[in-house]
């Protein structure tokens, strides 16, 4: 017998809200975004490295991989069909809280992206991010794997 997971359980919604002073971003469609994401429990990266409990998303015309378990943020660079994951050491995020709300499991995240617009102009662009997943036991189990590590820090 084959056990079939509930279809779509790993699909979620990512809402981002720019929380900074850059007028150009504030007046663009990047100020408030919503996108569908696919939650990945394990993703192989460059050189055999692995990211756990992660998802890909786009923001400010760049593509990222957010690895919740390792608290690492990668920029995804594509060369044809190949993907290269570049660890962003000057950008970071942290999970504020996770909670159940009706049929959703909500995770709120603060994201800071480092941008070097010119050699004289470097900024940290701040975003409030909310990840909405289905309120299912399997989803809660995924996030329970992340939360204990987070609470130790």
mmCIF file of C-alpha atoms in Angstrom:
data_model
loop_
_atom_site.group_PDB
_atom_site.id
_atom_site.type_symbol
_atom_site.label_atom_id
_atom_site.label_comp_id
_atom_site.label_asym_id
_atom_site.label_seq_id
_atom_site.Cartn_x
_atom_site.Cartn_y
_atom_site.Cartn_z
ATOM 1 C CA UNK A 1 0.000 0.000 0.000
ATOM 2 C CA UNK A 2 1.261 3.503 -0.890
ATOM 3 C CA UNK A 3 0.656 6.370 1.499
ATOM 4 C CA UNK A 4 -0.245 9.552 -0.385
ATOM 5 C CA UNK A 5 0.236 12.868 1.370
ATOM 6 C CA UNK A 6 -2.462 15.451 1.176
ATOM 7 C CA UNK A 7 -1.896 17.216 -2.175
ATOM 8 C CA UNK A 8 -0.674 20.782 -1.889
ATOM 9 C CA UNK A 9 0.441 20.480 1.729
ATOM 10 C CA UNK A 10 3.881 21.848 0.833
ATOM 11 C CA UNK A 11 2.489 24.853 -1.069
ATOM 12 C CA UNK A 12 2.271 28.114 0.833
ATOM 13 C CA UNK A 13 1.940 31.847 0.432
ATOM 14 C CA UNK A 14 4.702 34.330 1.171
ATOM 15 C CA UNK A 15 3.722 37.930 1.863
ATOM 16 C CA UNK A 16 6.440 40.570 2.144
ATOM 17 C CA UNK A 17 6.141 44.185 3.228
ATOM 18 C CA UNK A 18 9.016 46.641 2.788
ATOM 19 C CA UNK A 19 9.812 48.312 6.080
ATOM 20 C CA UNK A 20 12.450 50.840 5.057
ATOM 21 C CA UNK A 21 13.034 54.351 3.820
ATOM 22 C CA UNK A 22 14.087 53.790 0.208
ATOM 23 C CA UNK A 23 11.574 55.916 -1.703
ATOM 24 C CA UNK A 24 12.134 54.000 -4.941
ATOM 25 C CA UNK A 25 11.138 50.692 -3.294
ATOM 26 C CA UNK A 26 8.287 52.299 -1.334
ATOM 27 C CA UNK A 27 6.775 53.563 -4.592
ATOM 28 C CA UNK A 28 7.221 50.294 -6.496
ATOM 29 C CA UNK A 29 5.253 47.051 -6.601
ATOM 30 C CA UNK A 30 8.045 45.514 -4.472
ATOM 31 C CA UNK A 31 6.739 47.471 -1.460
ATOM 32 C CA UNK A 32 4.119 44.763 -0.826
ATOM 33 C CA UNK A 33 4.322 41.383 -2.539
ATOM 34 C CA UNK A 34 2.534 38.072 -2.389
ATOM 35 C CA UNK A 35 3.766 34.894 -4.035
ATOM 36 C CA UNK A 36 3.177 31.168 -3.890
ATOM 37 C CA UNK A 37 6.079 29.115 -2.628
ATOM 38 C CA UNK A 38 6.899 25.440 -2.423
ATOM 39 C CA UNK A 39 8.208 24.353 0.978
ATOM 40 C CA UNK A 40 11.162 21.961 0.616
ATOM 41 C CA UNK A 41 12.195 19.733 3.519
ATOM 42 C CA UNK A 42 15.666 19.074 2.049
ATOM 43 C CA UNK A 43 17.479 20.748 -0.870
ATOM 44 C CA UNK A 44 20.923 19.822 -2.180
ATOM 45 C CA UNK A 45 23.118 22.854 -2.790
ATOM 46 C CA UNK A 46 26.556 23.401 -4.323
ATOM 47 C CA UNK A 47 29.255 20.905 -3.422
ATOM 48 C CA UNK A 48 26.951 18.475 -1.665
ATOM 49 C CA UNK A 49 25.871 20.915 1.034
ATOM 50 C CA UNK A 50 22.251 20.547 2.121
ATOM 51 C CA UNK A 51 19.598 23.061 3.215
ATOM 52 C CA UNK A 52 16.678 21.889 5.356
ATOM 53 C CA UNK A 53 13.171 23.317 5.714
ATOM 54 C CA UNK A 54 13.564 25.921 3.017
ATOM 55 C CA UNK A 55 11.785 27.657 0.159
ATOM 56 C CA UNK A 56 12.646 29.758 -2.885
ATOM 57 C CA UNK A 57 11.253 33.246 -3.395
ATOM 58 C CA UNK A 58 11.830 36.374 -5.461
ATOM 59 C CA UNK A 59 12.293 39.878 -4.092
ATOM 60 C CA UNK A 60 13.737 43.069 -5.573
ATOM 61 C CA UNK A 61 14.453 41.322 -8.889
ATOM 62 C CA UNK A 62 16.591 38.649 -7.218
ATOM 63 C CA UNK A 63 15.876 34.999 -6.380
ATOM 64 C CA UNK A 64 16.602 33.597 -2.932
ATOM 65 C CA UNK A 65 16.545 30.373 -0.958
ATOM 66 C CA UNK A 66 15.688 30.785 2.718
ATOM 67 C CA UNK A 67 16.870 27.825 4.804
ATOM 68 C CA UNK A 68 14.883 28.113 8.022
ATOM 69 C CA UNK A 69 16.663 25.352 9.936
ATOM 70 C CA UNK A 70 20.172 26.691 9.364
ATOM 71 C CA UNK A 71 19.052 30.345 9.438
ATOM 72 C CA UNK A 72 20.875 30.931 6.167
ATOM 73 C CA UNK A 73 19.901 32.970 3.151
ATOM 74 C CA UNK A 74 21.200 32.137 -0.323
ATOM 75 C CA UNK A 75 20.938 34.058 -3.569
ATOM 76 C CA UNK A 76 20.133 31.799 -6.508
ATOM 77 C CA UNK A 77 22.099 32.508 -9.662
ATOM 78 C CA UNK A 78 20.997 30.640 -12.757
ATOM 79 C CA UNK A 79 23.288 29.770 -15.628
ATOM 80 C CA UNK A 80 21.057 28.075 -18.192
ATOM 81 C CA UNK A 81 19.659 25.033 -16.397
ATOM 82 C CA UNK A 82 22.246 25.106 -13.601
ATOM 83 C CA UNK A 83 21.523 26.787 -10.281
ATOM 84 C CA UNK A 84 24.274 28.160 -8.078
ATOM 85 C CA UNK A 85 23.457 28.968 -4.448
ATOM 86 C CA UNK A 86 25.543 31.827 -3.027
ATOM 87 C CA UNK A 87 25.467 32.205 0.766
ATOM 88 C CA UNK A 88 24.693 35.818 1.692
ATOM 89 C CA UNK A 89 26.780 36.652 4.745
ATOM 90 C CA UNK A 90 25.747 40.312 5.004
ATOM 91 C CA UNK A 91 22.006 39.593 4.727
ATOM 92 C CA UNK A 92 20.060 37.818 7.437
ATOM 93 C CA UNK A 93 16.662 36.869 8.794
ATOM 94 C CA UNK A 94 15.136 35.647 11.994
ATOM 95 C CA UNK A 95 11.856 33.991 12.834
ATOM 96 C CA UNK A 96 9.783 36.174 15.128
ATOM 97 C CA UNK A 97 7.061 33.630 15.869
ATOM 98 C CA UNK A 98 4.945 30.815 14.483
ATOM 99 C CA UNK A 99 1.332 30.201 15.385
ATOM 100 C CA UNK A 100 -1.884 28.543 14.265
ATOM 101 C CA UNK A 101 -4.659 30.713 12.871
ATOM 102 C CA UNK A 102 -7.789 28.852 11.740
ATOM 103 C CA UNK A 103 -6.761 26.758 8.731
ATOM 104 C CA UNK A 104 -3.282 28.381 8.418
ATOM 105 C CA UNK A 105 0.039 27.851 10.119
ATOM 106 C CA UNK A 106 1.650 31.310 10.143
ATOM 107 C CA UNK A 107 5.352 32.098 10.505
ATOM 108 C CA UNK A 108 6.452 35.718 10.829
ATOM 109 C CA UNK A 109 9.998 36.583 9.779
ATOM 110 C CA UNK A 110 12.138 39.732 9.765
ATOM 111 C CA UNK A 111 14.377 39.816 6.666
ATOM 112 C CA UNK A 112 17.275 42.204 6.076
ATOM 113 C CA UNK A 113 18.827 42.257 2.601
ATOM 114 C CA UNK A 114 22.207 43.912 2.062
ATOM 115 C CA UNK A 115 22.401 45.945 -1.131
ATOM 116 C CA UNK A 116 25.398 47.713 -2.591
ATOM 117 C CA UNK A 117 23.874 50.137 -5.059
ATOM 118 C CA UNK A 118 27.225 51.835 -5.744
ATOM 119 C CA UNK A 119 30.589 51.587 -3.945
ATOM 120 C CA UNK A 120 29.547 54.654 -1.908
ATOM 121 C CA UNK A 121 25.955 53.536 -1.269
ATOM 122 C CA UNK A 122 25.385 50.363 0.733
ATOM 123 C CA UNK A 123 22.067 49.787 2.455
ATOM 124 C CA UNK A 124 20.251 47.164 4.463
ATOM 125 C CA UNK A 125 16.700 46.868 3.156
ATOM 126 C CA UNK A 126 14.275 45.550 5.790
ATOM 127 C CA UNK A 127 11.185 43.450 5.137
ATOM 128 C CA UNK A 128 8.452 41.994 7.304
ATOM 129 C CA UNK A 129 7.694 38.569 5.859
ATOM 130 C CA UNK A 130 4.821 36.224 6.605
ATOM 131 C CA UNK A 131 4.756 32.603 5.492
ATOM 132 C CA UNK A 132 1.304 31.001 5.448
ATOM 133 C CA UNK A 133 1.062 27.217 5.210
ATOM 134 C CA UNK A 134 -1.850 24.806 5.663
ATOM 135 C CA UNK A 135 -2.584 24.015 9.306
ATOM 136 C CA UNK A 136 -1.821 20.305 9.020
ATOM 137 C CA UNK A 137 -0.016 17.947 11.432
ATOM 138 C CA UNK A 138 2.794 17.375 8.924
ATOM 139 C CA UNK A 139 3.388 21.140 8.529
ATOM 140 C CA UNK A 140 3.413 21.587 12.319
ATOM 141 C CA UNK A 141 5.923 18.738 12.543
ATOM 142 C CA UNK A 142 8.223 20.473 10.025
ATOM 143 C CA UNK A 143 8.165 23.669 12.036
ATOM 144 C CA UNK A 144 8.596 21.814 15.338
ATOM 145 C CA UNK A 145 11.952 20.614 13.943
ATOM 146 C CA UNK A 146 12.994 24.267 13.537
ATOM 147 C CA UNK A 147 11.562 25.813 16.722
ATOM 148 C CA UNK A 148 13.595 23.944 19.407
ATOM 149 C CA UNK A 149 16.868 24.998 17.783
ATOM 150 C CA UNK A 150 15.631 28.564 17.551
ATOM 151 C CA UNK A 151 14.617 28.664 21.216
ATOM 152 C CA UNK A 152 18.078 27.419 22.346
ATOM 153 C CA UNK A 153 19.741 30.550 20.943
#
